[in-house]
Amino acid sequence: EAQVTQNPRYLITVTGKKLTVTCSQNMNHEYMSWYRQDPGLGLRQIYYSMNVEVTDKGDVPEGYKVSRKEKRNFPLILESPSPNQTSLYFCASSGYPTYGYTFGSGTRLTVV
Amino acid sequence: GQQVMQIPQYQHVQEGEDFTTYCNSSTTLSNIQWYKQRPGGHPVFLIQLVKSGEVKKQKRLTFQFGEAKKNSSLHITATQTTDVGTYFCAGPAAGNKLTFGGGTRVLVKP
């Protein structure tokens, strides 16, 4: 089944403790993105990747890092999480630059 | 930067009625796309519109792209409880970014 898999689905952590949210897709898509969703703010793009080793900042990249060492994986790294990063995070992939994204099931992160 | 606005933010609809949600961009778009997110779920791609004035239908859903390619609408006829969710429009921005509108949350009254 074609899908984008994120882990974990839920995560509660403490301020400053480094964490990684994994994202993997099995569709051989070149384009991958991370979004965060907050009430009243819709979906905001954090980082974007056009291919292996090619990444670009989205609208809200501060406090986040990404890497794309393999085509299928695009992990999101929070090196020092803060409470304002409490949010619902989605990874998405597409075979096209800017449309037709397939989203993962989401990761609900709480930073206390 | 580019802004994509959706109205209304909330839509309460009686089952069986029609409604329309609107999407407006601050810049001309090469395409507009729509996604649906069920409560507790993730966004699911519905459709992409590319041409000026384009109209596409998916069963009871009708999508339209404005002549100036700066606005779009989604019209749902005979609303059903399965239509509950949040509908997002999205448009490409500079640097291969995809900008989403704030969404229209649809609630259906049986």
JSON list of C-alpha atoms in Angstrom, two decimals:
[
{"chain": "A", "resi": 1, "resn": "GLU", "atom": "CA", "xyz": [0.00, 0.00, 0.00]},
{"chain": "A", "resi": 2, "resn": "ALA", "atom": "CA", "xyz": [1.33, 3.43, -0.99]},
{"chain": "A", "resi": 3, "resn": "GLN", "atom": "CA", "xyz": [1.80, 5.44, 2.15]},
{"chain": "A", "resi": 4, "resn": "VAL", "atom": "CA", "xyz": [3.74, 7.92, 4.23]},
{"chain": "A", "resi": 5, "resn": "THR", "atom": "CA", "xyz": [4.63, 6.55, 7.65]},
{"chain": "A", "resi": 6, "resn": "GLN", "atom": "CA", "xyz": [5.40, 8.81, 10.58]},
{"chain": "A", "resi": 7, "resn": "ASN", "atom": "CA", "xyz": [6.59, 7.79, 14.02]},
{"chain": "A", "resi": 8, "resn": "PRO", "atom": "CA", "xyz": [5.74, 8.26, 16.75]},
{"chain": "A", "resi": 9, "resn": "ARG", "atom": "CA", "xyz": [2.03, 9.16, 16.57]},
{"chain": "A", "resi": 10, "resn": "TYR", "atom": "CA", "xyz": [2.11, 10.78, 19.99]},
{"chain": "A", "resi": 11, "resn": "LEU", "atom": "CA", "xyz": [5.04, 12.18, 21.94]},
{"chain": "A", "resi": 12, "resn": "ILE", "atom": "CA", "xyz": [5.27, 14.05, 25.21]},
{"chain": "A", "resi": 13, "resn": "THR", "atom": "CA", "xyz": [8.70, 15.41, 26.01]},
{"chain": "A", "resi": 14, "resn": "VAL", "atom": "CA", "xyz": [10.41, 17.98, 28.19]},
{"chain": "A", "resi": 15, "resn": "THR", "atom": "CA", "xyz": [11.92, 21.28, 27.16]},
{"chain": "A", "resi": 16, "resn": "GLY", "atom": "CA", "xyz": [15.42, 20.93, 25.76]},
{"chain": "A", "resi": 17, "resn": "LYS", "atom": "CA", "xyz": [15.45, 17.17, 25.21]},
{"chain": "A", "resi": 18, "resn": "LYS", "atom": "CA", "xyz": [16.42, 16.43, 21.62]},
{"chain": "A", "resi": 19, "resn": "LEU", "atom": "CA", "xyz": [13.94, 14.41, 19.61]},
{"chain": "A", "resi": 20, "resn": "THR", "atom": "CA", "xyz": [13.49, 13.05, 16.10]},
{"chain": "A", "resi": 21, "resn": "VAL", "atom": "CA", "xyz": [10.25, 12.37, 14.29]},
{"chain": "A", "resi": 22, "resn": "THR", "atom": "CA", "xyz": [10.75, 9.88, 11.52]},
{"chain": "A", "resi": 23, "resn": "CYS", "atom": "CA", "xyz": [9.05, 9.95, 8.12]},
{"chain": "A", "resi": 24, "resn": "SER", "atom": "CA", "xyz": [9.26, 7.32, 5.43]},
{"chain": "A", "resi": 25, "resn": "GLN", "atom": "CA", "xyz": [7.49, 6.96, 2.08]},
{"chain": "A", "resi": 26, "resn": "ASN", "atom": "CA", "xyz": [7.29, 3.94, -0.20]},
{"chain": "A", "resi": 27, "resn": "MET", "atom": "CA", "xyz": [6.23, 5.69, -3.41]},
{"chain": "A", "resi": 28, "resn": "ASN", "atom": "CA", "xyz": [9.70, 6.70, -4.67]},
{"chain": "A", "resi": 29, "resn": "HIS", "atom": "CA", "xyz": [8.64, 10.34, -4.42]},
{"chain": "A", "resi": 30, "resn": "GLU", "atom": "CA", "xyz": [11.26, 13.02, -4.92]},
{"chain": "A", "resi": 31, "resn": "TYR", "atom": "CA", "xyz": [9.45, 15.79, -3.04]},
{"chain": "A", "resi": 32, "resn": "MET", "atom": "CA", "xyz": [8.87, 15.69, 0.71]},
{"chain": "A", "resi": 33, "resn": "SER", "atom": "CA", "xyz": [7.72, 18.29, 3.21]},
{"chain": "A", "resi": 34, "resn": "TRP", "atom": "CA", "xyz": [7.07, 18.81, 6.87]},
{"chain": "A", "resi": 35, "resn": "TYR", "atom": "CA", "xyz": [4.11, 20.83, 8.08]},
{"chain": "A", "resi": 36, "resn": "ARG", "atom": "CA", "xyz": [2.82, 21.85, 11.46]},
{"chain": "A", "resi": 37, "resn": "GLN", "atom": "CA", "xyz": [-0.85, 22.38, 12.13]},
{"chain": "A", "resi": 38, "resn": "ASP", "atom": "CA", "xyz": [-2.06, 24.69, 14.86]},
{"chain": "A", "resi": 39, "resn": "PRO", "atom": "CA", "xyz": [-5.64, 25.77, 15.63]},
{"chain": "A", "resi": 40, "resn": "GLY", "atom": "CA", "xyz": [-6.58, 28.85, 13.63]},
{"chain": "A", "resi": 41, "resn": "LEU", "atom": "CA", "xyz": [-3.29, 28.85, 11.70]},
{"chain": "A", "resi": 42, "resn": "GLY", "atom": "CA", "xyz": [-3.88, 26.03, 9.23]},
{"chain": "A", "resi": 43, "resn": "LEU", "atom": "CA", "xyz": [-0.93, 24.10, 7.82]},
{"chain": "A", "resi": 44, "resn": "ARG", "atom": "CA", "xyz": [2.42, 25.83, 7.77]},
{"chain": "A", "resi": 45, "resn": "GLN", "atom": "CA", "xyz": [5.42, 24.45, 5.93]},
{"chain": "A", "resi": 46, "resn": "ILE", "atom": "CA", "xyz": [8.52, 23.86, 8.04]},
{"chain": "A", "resi": 47, "resn": "TYR", "atom": "CA", "xyz": [10.99, 22.35, 5.56]},
{"chain": "A", "resi": 48, "resn": "TYR", "atom": "CA", "xyz": [10.92, 21.02, 2.06]},
{"chain": "A", "resi": 49, "resn": "SER", "atom": "CA", "xyz": [13.12, 18.58, 0.15]},
{"chain": "A", "resi": 50, "resn": "MET", "atom": "CA", "xyz": [13.37, 18.27, -3.60]},
{"chain": "A", "resi": 51, "resn": "ASN", "atom": "CA", "xyz": [15.63, 15.22, -3.62]},
{"chain": "A", "resi": 52, "resn": "VAL", "atom": "CA", "xyz": [18.40, 13.49, -1.70]},
{"chain": "A", "resi": 53, "resn": "GLU", "atom": "CA", "xyz": [20.65, 16.03, 0.01]},
{"chain": "A", "resi": 54, "resn": "VAL", "atom": "CA", "xyz": [18.51, 18.94, -1.26]},
{"chain": "A", "resi": 55, "resn": "THR", "atom": "CA", "xyz": [16.43, 20.77, 1.33]},
{"chain": "A", "resi": 56, "resn": "ASP", "atom": "CA", "xyz": [14.96, 24.24, 1.69]},
{"chain": "A", "resi": 57, "resn": "LYS", "atom": "CA", "xyz": [13.34, 26.24, 4.47]},
{"chain": "A", "resi": 58, "resn": "GLY", "atom": "CA", "xyz": [9.61, 26.69, 4.55]},
{"chain": "A", "resi": 59, "resn": "ASP", "atom": "CA", "xyz": [7.68, 29.41, 6.34]},
{"chain": "A", "resi": 60, "resn": "VAL", "atom": "CA", "xyz": [8.47, 28.38, 9.93]},
{"chain": "A", "resi": 61, "resn": "PRO", "atom": "CA", "xyz": [11.89, 26.64, 10.02]},
{"chain": "A", "resi": 62, "resn": "GLU", "atom": "CA", "xyz": [13.21, 28.12, 13.27]},
{"chain": "A", "resi": 63, "resn": "GLY", "atom": "CA", "xyz": [13.98, 25.46, 15.86]},
{"chain": "A", "resi": 64, "resn": "TYR", "atom": "CA", "xyz": [13.87, 22.59, 13.39]},
{"chain": "A", "resi": 65, "resn": "LYS", "atom": "CA", "xyz": [16.37, 20.61, 11.32]},
{"chain": "A", "resi": 66, "resn": "VAL", "atom": "CA", "xyz": [15.88, 18.05, 8.60]},
{"chain": "A", "resi": 67, "resn": "SER", "atom": "CA", "xyz": [18.02, 15.69, 6.59]},
{"chain": "A", "resi": 68, "resn": "ARG", "atom": "CA", "xyz": [17.47, 13.73, 3.37]},
{"chain": "A", "resi": 69, "resn": "LYS", "atom": "CA", "xyz": [20.19, 11.12, 3.14]},
{"chain": "A", "resi": 70, "resn": "GLU", "atom": "CA", "xyz": [17.92, 8.61, 1.45]},
{"chain": "A", "resi": 71, "resn": "LYS", "atom": "CA", "xyz": [15.08, 9.21, -0.96]},
{"chain": "A", "resi": 72, "resn": "ARG", "atom": "CA", "xyz": [12.49, 7.47, 1.18]},
{"chain": "A", "resi": 73, "resn": "ASN", "atom": "CA", "xyz": [13.30, 9.07, 4.55]},
{"chain": "A", "resi": 74, "resn": "PHE", "atom": "CA", "xyz": [12.93, 12.64, 5.73]},
{"chain": "A", "resi": 75, "resn": "PRO", "atom": "CA", "xyz": [13.30, 12.94, 9.52]},
{"chain": "A", "resi": 76, "resn": "LEU", "atom": "CA", "xyz": [12.41, 16.08, 11.45]},
{"chain": "A", "resi": 77, "resn": "ILE", "atom": "CA", "xyz": [14.80, 16.95, 14.26]},
{"chain": "A", "resi": 78, "resn": "LEU", "atom": "CA", "xyz": [14.11, 19.23, 17.21]},
{"chain": "A", "resi": 79, "resn": "GLU", "atom": "CA", "xyz": [17.45, 19.71, 18.91]},
{"chain": "A", "resi": 80, "resn": "SER", "atom": "CA", "xyz": [16.12, 21.74, 21.84]},
{"chain": "A", "resi": 81, "resn": "PRO", "atom": "CA", "xyz": [12.33, 21.59, 21.88]},
{"chain": "A", "resi": 82, "resn": "SER", "atom": "CA", "xyz": [10.37, 24.39, 23.49]},
{"chain": "A", "resi": 83, "resn": "PRO", "atom": "CA", "xyz": [6.70, 24.57, 24.53]},
{"chain": "A", "resi": 84, "resn": "ASN", "atom": "CA", "xyz": [5.85, 26.73, 21.48]},
{"chain": "A", "resi": 85, "resn": "GLN", "atom": "CA", "xyz": [6.69, 23.70, 19.34]},
{"chain": "A", "resi": 86, "resn": "THR", "atom": "CA", "xyz": [3.74, 21.82, 20.80]},
{"chain": "A", "resi": 87, "resn": "SER", "atom": "CA", "xyz": [1.74, 21.05, 17.70]},
{"chain": "A", "resi": 88, "resn": "LEU", "atom": "CA", "xyz": [0.44, 18.45, 15.25]},
{"chain": "A", "resi": 89, "resn": "TYR", "atom": "CA", "xyz": [3.10, 17.61, 12.70]},
{"chain": "A", "resi": 90, "resn": "PHE", "atom": "CA", "xyz": [2.56, 16.11, 9.26]},
{"chain": "A", "resi": 91, "resn": "CYS", "atom": "CA", "xyz": [5.04, 14.70, 6.81]},
{"chain": "A", "resi": 92, "resn": "ALA", "atom": "CA", "xyz": [3.99, 14.65, 3.16]},
{"chain": "A", "resi": 93, "resn": "SER", "atom": "CA", "xyz": [5.42, 13.46, -0.12]},
{"chain": "A", "resi": 94, "resn": "SER", "atom": "CA", "xyz": [4.68, 13.88, -3.81]},
{"chain": "A", "resi": 95, "resn": "GLY", "atom": "CA", "xyz": [6.00, 12.95, -7.20]},
{"chain": "A", "resi": 96, "resn": "TYR", "atom": "CA", "xyz": [5.44, 16.57, -8.23]},
{"chain": "A", "resi": 97, "resn": "PRO", "atom": "CA", "xyz": [6.95, 19.79, -6.87]},
{"chain": "A", "resi": 98, "resn": "THR", "atom": "CA", "xyz": [3.88, 21.55, -5.57]},
{"chain": "A", "resi": 99, "resn": "TYR", "atom": "CA", "xyz": [0.78, 19.43, -5.76]},
{"chain": "A", "resi": 100, "resn": "GLY", "atom": "CA", "xyz": [-0.78, 16.10, -5.03]},
{"chain": "A", "resi": 101, "resn": "TYR", "atom": "CA", "xyz": [0.84, 15.54, -1.66]},
{"chain": "A", "resi": 102, "resn": "THR", "atom": "CA", "xyz": [0.23, 12.32, 0.27]},
{"chain": "A", "resi": 103, "resn": "PHE", "atom": "CA", "xyz": [0.24, 13.01, 4.00]},
{"chain": "A", "resi": 104, "resn": "GLY", "atom": "CA", "xyz": [1.27, 10.81, 6.87]},
{"chain": "A", "resi": 105, "resn": "SER", "atom": "CA", "xyz": [-1.06, 10.19, 9.80]},
{"chain": "A", "resi": 106, "resn": "GLY", "atom": "CA", "xyz": [0.53, 12.90, 11.91]},
{"chain": "A", "resi": 107, "resn": "THR", "atom": "CA", "xyz": [2.56, 13.20, 15.09]},
{"chain": "A", "resi": 108, "resn": "ARG", "atom": "CA", "xyz": [1.05, 15.01, 18.02]},
{"chain": "A", "resi": 109, "resn": "LEU", "atom": "CA", "xyz": [3.92, 16.53, 19.99]},
{"chain": "A", "resi": 110, "resn": "THR", "atom": "CA", "xyz": [3.59, 18.06, 23.43]},
{"chain": "A", "resi": 111, "resn": "VAL", "atom": "CA", "xyz": [6.58, 19.86, 24.95]},
{"chain": "A", "resi": 112, "resn": "VAL", "atom": "CA", "xyz": [6.29, 20.57, 28.67]},
{"chain": "B", "resi": 1, "resn": "GLY", "atom": "CA", "xyz": [4.78, 36.78, 0.87]},
{"chain": "B", "resi": 2, "resn": "GLN", "atom": "CA", "xyz": [1.91, 34.92, -0.69]},
{"chain": "B", "resi": 3, "resn": "GLN", "atom": "CA", "xyz": [-1.23, 34.60, 1.39]},
{"chain": "B", "resi": 4, "resn": "VAL", "atom": "CA", "xyz": [-4.10, 32.20, 0.84]},
{"chain": "B", "resi": 5, "resn": "MET", "atom": "CA", "xyz": [-7.33, 33.02, 2.63]},
{"chain": "B", "resi": 6, "resn": "GLN", "atom": "CA", "xyz": [-10.41, 30.86, 2.98]},
{"chain": "B", "resi": 7, "resn": "ILE", "atom": "CA", "xyz": [-13.91, 31.87, 3.95]},
{"chain": "B", "resi": 8, "resn": "PRO", "atom": "CA", "xyz": [-15.88, 31.00, 5.89]},
{"chain": "B", "resi": 9, "resn": "GLN", "atom": "CA", "xyz": [-13.76, 29.58, 8.67]},
{"chain": "B", "resi": 10, "resn": "TYR", "atom": "CA", "xyz": [-16.71, 27.52, 9.88]},
{"chain": "B", "resi": 11, "resn": "GLN", "atom": "CA", "xyz": [-19.73, 26.28, 7.97]},
{"chain": "B", "resi": 12, "resn": "HIS", "atom": "CA", "xyz": [-22.72, 24.75, 9.72]},
{"chain": "B", "resi": 13, "resn": "VAL", "atom": "CA", "xyz": [-24.89, 23.00, 7.15]},
{"chain": "B", "resi": 14, "resn": "GLN", "atom": "CA", "xyz": [-28.18, 21.19, 7.42]},
{"chain": "B", "resi": 15, "resn": "GLU", "atom": "CA", "xyz": [-27.97, 17.73, 5.92]},
{"chain": "B", "resi": 16, "resn": "GLY", "atom": "CA", "xyz": [-29.26, 17.86, 2.36]},
{"chain": "B", "resi": 17, "resn": "GLU", "atom": "CA", "xyz": [-28.44, 21.52, 1.81]},
{"chain": "B", "resi": 18, "resn": "ASP", "atom": "CA", "xyz": [-25.82, 22.98, -0.51]},
{"chain": "B", "resi": 19, "resn": "PHE", "atom": "CA", "xyz": [-22.94, 25.26, 0.46]},
{"chain": "B", "resi": 20, "resn": "THR", "atom": "CA", "xyz": [-19.88, 26.91, -1.03]},
{"chain": "B", "resi": 21, "resn": "THR", "atom": "CA", "xyz": [-16.48, 27.68, 0.45]},
{"chain": "B", "resi": 22, "resn": "TYR", "atom": "CA", "xyz": [-14.13, 30.20, -1.09]},
{"chain": "B", "resi": 23, "resn": "CYS", "atom": "CA", "xyz": [-10.37, 30.51, -1.45]},
{"chain": "B", "resi": 24, "resn": "ASN", "atom": "CA", "xyz": [-8.51, 33.70, -2.34]},
{"chain": "B", "resi": 25, "resn": "SER", "atom": "CA", "xyz": [-4.83, 34.17, -3.07]},
{"chain": "B", "resi": 26, "resn": "SER", "atom": "CA", "xyz": [-2.87, 37.40, -2.85]},
{"chain": "B", "resi": 27, "resn": "THR", "atom": "CA", "xyz": [-0.96, 36.37, -5.99]},
{"chain": "B", "resi": 28, "resn": "THR", "atom": "CA", "xyz": [-1.74, 34.64, -9.28]},
{"chain": "B", "resi": 29, "resn": "LEU", "atom": "CA", "xyz": [-1.41, 30.88, -8.97]},
{"chain": "B", "resi": 30, "resn": "SER", "atom": "CA", "xyz": [-0.14, 28.34, -11.47]},
{"chain": "B", "resi": 31, "resn": "ASN", "atom": "CA", "xyz": [-2.54, 25.86, -9.93]},
{"chain": "B", "resi": 32, "resn": "ILE", "atom": "CA", "xyz": [-4.89, 25.48, -7.00]},
{"chain": "B", "resi": 33, "resn": "GLN", "atom": "CA", "xyz": [-5.56, 22.29, -5.15]},
{"chain": "B", "resi": 34, "resn": "TRP", "atom": "CA", "xyz": [-7.99, 21.13, -2.53]},
{"chain": "B", "resi": 35, "resn": "TYR", "atom": "CA", "xyz": [-7.54, 18.78, 0.39]},
{"chain": "B", "resi": 36, "resn": "LYS", "atom": "CA", "xyz": [-9.98, 17.31, 2.90]},
{"chain": "B", "resi": 37, "resn": "GLN", "atom": "CA", "xyz": [-9.12, 16.48, 6.49]},
{"chain": "B", "resi": 38, "resn": "ARG", "atom": "CA", "xyz": [-11.57, 14.40, 8.48]},
{"chain": "B", "resi": 39, "resn": "PRO", "atom": "CA", "xyz": [-11.73, 15.01, 12.24]},
{"chain": "B", "resi": 40, "resn": "GLY", "atom": "CA", "xyz": [-8.69, 13.38, 13.83]},
{"chain": "B", "resi": 41, "resn": "GLY", "atom": "CA", "xyz": [-7.26, 12.52, 10.42]},
{"chain": "B", "resi": 42, "resn": "HIS", "atom": "CA", "xyz": [-4.73, 13.82, 7.97]},
{"chain": "B", "resi": 43, "resn": "PRO", "atom": "CA", "xyz": [-5.23, 15.96, 4.85]},
{"chain": "B", "resi": 44, "resn": "VAL", "atom": "CA", "xyz": [-6.14, 13.99, 1.75]},
{"chain": "B", "resi": 45, "resn": "PHE", "atom": "CA", "xyz": [-5.57, 15.38, -1.73]},
{"chain": "B", "resi": 46, "resn": "LEU", "atom": "CA", "xyz": [-8.85, 15.84, -3.62]},
{"chain": "B", "resi": 47, "resn": "ILE", "atom": "CA", "xyz": [-8.11, 17.65, -6.85]},
{"chain": "B", "resi": 48, "resn": "GLN", "atom": "CA", "xyz": [-5.91, 20.09, -8.74]},
{"chain": "B", "resi": 49, "resn": "LEU", "atom": "CA", "xyz": [-7.09, 22.87, -11.06]},
{"chain": "B", "resi": 50, "resn": "VAL", "atom": "CA", "xyz": [-4.70, 24.40, -13.55]},
{"chain": "B", "resi": 51, "resn": "LYS", "atom": "CA", "xyz": [-6.53, 26.35, -16.25]},
{"chain": "B", "resi": 52, "resn": "SER", "atom": "CA", "xyz": [-8.22, 29.73, -15.91]},
{"chain": "B", "resi": 53, "resn": "GLY", "atom": "CA", "xyz": [-11.95, 29.23, -15.41]},
{"chain": "B", "resi": 54, "resn": "GLU", "atom": "CA", "xyz": [-11.56, 25.46, -15.03]},
{"chain": "B", "resi": 55, "resn": "VAL", "atom": "CA", "xyz": [-14.43, 23.54, -13.46]},
{"chain": "B", "resi": 56, "resn": "LYS", "atom": "CA", "xyz": [-14.11, 19.96, -12.21]},
{"chain": "B", "resi": 57, "resn": "LYS", "atom": "CA", "xyz": [-16.64, 17.72, -10.52]},
{"chain": "B", "resi": 58, "resn": "GLN", "atom": "CA", "xyz": [-16.26, 14.83, -8.15]},
{"chain": "B", "resi": 59, "resn": "LYS", "atom": "CA", "xyz": [-19.72, 13.40, -7.45]},
{"chain": "B", "resi": 60, "resn": "ARG", "atom": "CA", "xyz": [-21.42, 16.08, -5.32]},
{"chain": "B", "resi": 61, "resn": "LEU", "atom": "CA", "xyz": [-18.33, 18.32, -5.17]},
{"chain": "B", "resi": 62, "resn": "THR", "atom": "CA", "xyz": [-17.74, 21.02, -7.79]},
{"chain": "B", "resi": 63, "resn": "PHE", "atom": "CA", "xyz": [-14.42, 22.84, -7.90]},
{"chain": "B", "resi": 64, "resn": "GLN", "atom": "CA", "xyz": [-13.83, 26.05, -9.82]},
{"chain": "B", "resi": 65, "resn": "PHE", "atom": "CA", "xyz": [-10.69, 28.07, -10.59]},
{"chain": "B", "resi": 66, "resn": "GLY", "atom": "CA", "xyz": [-11.22, 31.77, -11.17]},
{"chain": "B", "resi": 67, "resn": "GLU", "atom": "CA", "xyz": [-10.57, 33.50, -14.46]},
{"chain": "B", "resi": 68, "resn": "ALA", "atom": "CA", "xyz": [-7.74, 35.53, -12.95]},
{"chain": "B", "resi": 69, "resn": "LYS", "atom": "CA", "xyz": [-6.31, 32.39, -11.28]},
{"chain": "B", "resi": 70, "resn": "LYS", "atom": "CA", "xyz": [-6.35, 34.11, -7.90]},
{"chain": "B", "resi": 71, "resn": "ASN", "atom": "CA", "xyz": [-9.43, 32.49, -6.42]},
{"chain": "B", "resi": 72, "resn": "SER", "atom": "CA", "xyz": [-11.23, 29.19, -6.27]},
{"chain": "B", "resi": 73, "resn": "SER", "atom": "CA", "xyz": [-14.41, 27.73, -4.86]},
{"chain": "B", "resi": 74, "resn": "LEU", "atom": "CA", "xyz": [-15.70, 24.39, -3.68]},
{"chain": "B", "resi": 75, "resn": "HIS", "atom": "CA", "xyz": [-19.43, 23.78, -3.89]},
{"chain": "B", "resi": 76, "resn": "ILE", "atom": "CA", "xyz": [-21.02, 20.77, -2.23]},
{"chain": "B", "resi": 77, "resn": "THR", "atom": "CA", "xyz": [-24.56, 19.79, -3.13]},
{"chain": "B", "resi": 78, "resn": "ALA", "atom": "CA", "xyz": [-26.92, 17.78, -0.93]},
{"chain": "B", "resi": 79, "resn": "THR", "atom": "CA", "xyz": [-24.50, 17.73, 2.00]},
{"chain": "B", "resi": 80, "resn": "GLN", "atom": "CA", "xyz": [-24.13, 14.43, 3.81]},
{"chain": "B", "resi": 81, "resn": "THR", "atom": "CA", "xyz": [-22.64, 13.54, 7.18]},
{"chain": "B", "resi": 82, "resn": "THR", "atom": "CA", "xyz": [-19.68, 12.05, 5.31]},
{"chain": "B", "resi": 83, "resn": "ASP", "atom": "CA", "xyz": [-18.80, 15.59, 4.18]},
{"chain": "B", "resi": 84, "resn": "VAL", "atom": "CA", "xyz": [-17.83, 16.57, 7.73]},
{"chain": "B", "resi": 85, "resn": "GLY", "atom": "CA", "xyz": [-14.25, 17.76, 7.98]},
{"chain": "B", "resi": 86, "resn": "THR", "atom": "CA", "xyz": [-11.98, 20.65, 7.14]},
{"chain": "B", "resi": 87, "resn": "TYR", "atom": "CA", "xyz": [-11.42, 21.61, 3.52]},
{"chain": "B", "resi": 88, "resn": "PHE", "atom": "CA", "xyz": [-8.15, 23.29, 2.63]},
{"chain": "B", "resi": 89, "resn": "CYS", "atom": "CA", "xyz": [-7.13, 24.98, -0.57]},
{"chain": "B", "resi": 90, "resn": "ALA", "atom": "CA", "xyz": [-3.43, 25.30, -1.36]},
{"chain": "B", "resi": 91, "resn": "GLY", "atom": "CA", "xyz": [-1.35, 27.04, -3.96]},
{"chain": "B", "resi": 92, "resn": "PRO", "atom": "CA", "xyz": [2.32, 26.92, -4.95]},
{"chain": "B", "resi": 93, "resn": "ALA", "atom": "CA", "xyz": [4.56, 29.77, -3.88]},
{"chain": "B", "resi": 94, "resn": "ALA", "atom": "CA", "xyz": [8.09, 30.79, -4.72]},
{"chain": "B", "resi": 95, "resn": "GLY", "atom": "CA", "xyz": [10.78, 28.28, -3.94]},
{"chain": "B", "resi": 96, "resn": "ASN", "atom": "CA", "xyz": [8.61, 25.21, -4.40]},
{"chain": "B", "resi": 97, "resn": "LYS", "atom": "CA", "xyz": [6.64, 25.99, -1.29]},
{"chain": "B", "resi": 98, "resn": "LEU", "atom": "CA", "xyz": [2.99, 25.01, -1.01]},
{"chain": "B", "resi": 99, "resn": "THR", "atom": "CA", "xyz": [0.89, 27.52, 0.90]},
{"chain": "B", "resi": 100, "resn": "PHE", "atom": "CA", "xyz": [-2.30, 26.32, 2.53]},
{"chain": "B", "resi": 101, "resn": "GLY", "atom": "CA", "xyz": [-5.31, 28.39, 3.39]},
{"chain": "B", "resi": 102, "resn": "GLY", "atom": "CA", "xyz": [-6.64, 28.33, 6.94]},
{"chain": "B", "resi": 103, "resn": "GLY", "atom": "CA", "xyz": [-9.36, 25.86, 6.01]},
{"chain": "B", "resi": 104, "resn": "THR", "atom": "CA", "xyz": [-13.15, 25.75, 6.21]},
{"chain": "B", "resi": 105, "resn": "ARG", "atom": "CA", "xyz": [-14.43, 23.48, 8.92]},
{"chain": "B", "resi": 106, "resn": "VAL", "atom": "CA", "xyz": [-17.71, 21.90, 7.87]},
{"chain": "B", "resi": 107, "resn": "LEU", "atom": "CA", "xyz": [-20.20, 20.69, 10.45]},
{"chain": "B", "resi": 108, "resn": "VAL", "atom": "CA", "xyz": [-23.33, 18.88, 9.31]},
{"chain": "B", "resi": 109, "resn": "LYS", "atom": "CA", "xyz": [-26.57, 18.95, 11.25]},
{"chain": "B", "resi": 110, "resn": "PRO", "atom": "CA", "xyz": [-28.61, 15.79, 10.69]}
]
